[in-house]
C-alpha positions as CSV (number, residue, x, y, z in Angstrom):
1,X,-5.8,-17.1,-14.9
2,X,-2.5,-16.9,-13.0
3,X,-0.9,-14.8,-15.8
4,X,-3.9,-12.4,-15.7
5,X,-3.6,-11.9,-12.0
6,X,0.2,-11.5,-12.3
7,X,-0.2,-8.7,-14.8
8,X,-3.0,-7.2,-12.7
9,X,-0.8,-7.3,-9.5
10,X,2.1,-5.7,-11.4
11,X,-0.2,-2.9,-12.6
12,X,-1.6,-2.2,-9.2
13,X,1.9,-2.2,-7.6
14,X,3.1,0.2,-10.3
15,X,0.1,2.5,-9.7
16,X,0.5,2.5,-5.9
17,X,4.2,3.2,-6.2
18,X,3.7,6.1,-8.6
19,X,1.2,7.6,-6.1
20,X,3.4,7.1,-3.0
21,X,6.6,8.6,-4.5
22,X,5.4,12.3,-4.7
23,X,3.9,12.0,-1.2
24,X,7.2,10.7,0.2
25,X,9.1,13.5,-1.5
26,X,6.8,16.1,0.0
27,X,7.1,14.5,3.5
28,X,10.9,14.4,3.2
29,X,10.9,18.1,2.2
30,X,8.7,19.0,5.2
31,X,11.0,17.0,7.5
32,X,14.2,18.7,6.1
33,X,12.5,22.1,6.4
34,X,11.5,21.5,10.0
35,X,15.0,20.4,10.9
36,X,16.5,23.4,9.1
37,X,14.2,25.8,10.9
38,X,14.8,24.2,14.3
39,X,18.5,24.9,13.8
40,X,18.2,28.4,12.3
41,X,15.5,30.0,14.4
42,X,17.4,29.8,17.7
43,X,20.4,31.4,16.0
44,X,18.2,34.3,14.9
45,X,16.6,34.6,18.4
46,X,20.1,34.7,20.0
47,X,21.3,37.4,17.7
48,X,18.2,39.5,18.4
49,X,18.7,39.1,22.1
50,X,22.4,40.2,21.8
51,X,21.6,43.3,19.9
């Protein structure tokens, strides 16, 4: 019984991990995009004010 539940637990952990990885990649991409836009947008606004 312990071996069965050990295999079952490993299967569930592998499934959950494979589902979480793409979600984390997307969230990290959104975070990096937000940081990049928060740096770039003020520069563009400043250049439009100057000209």
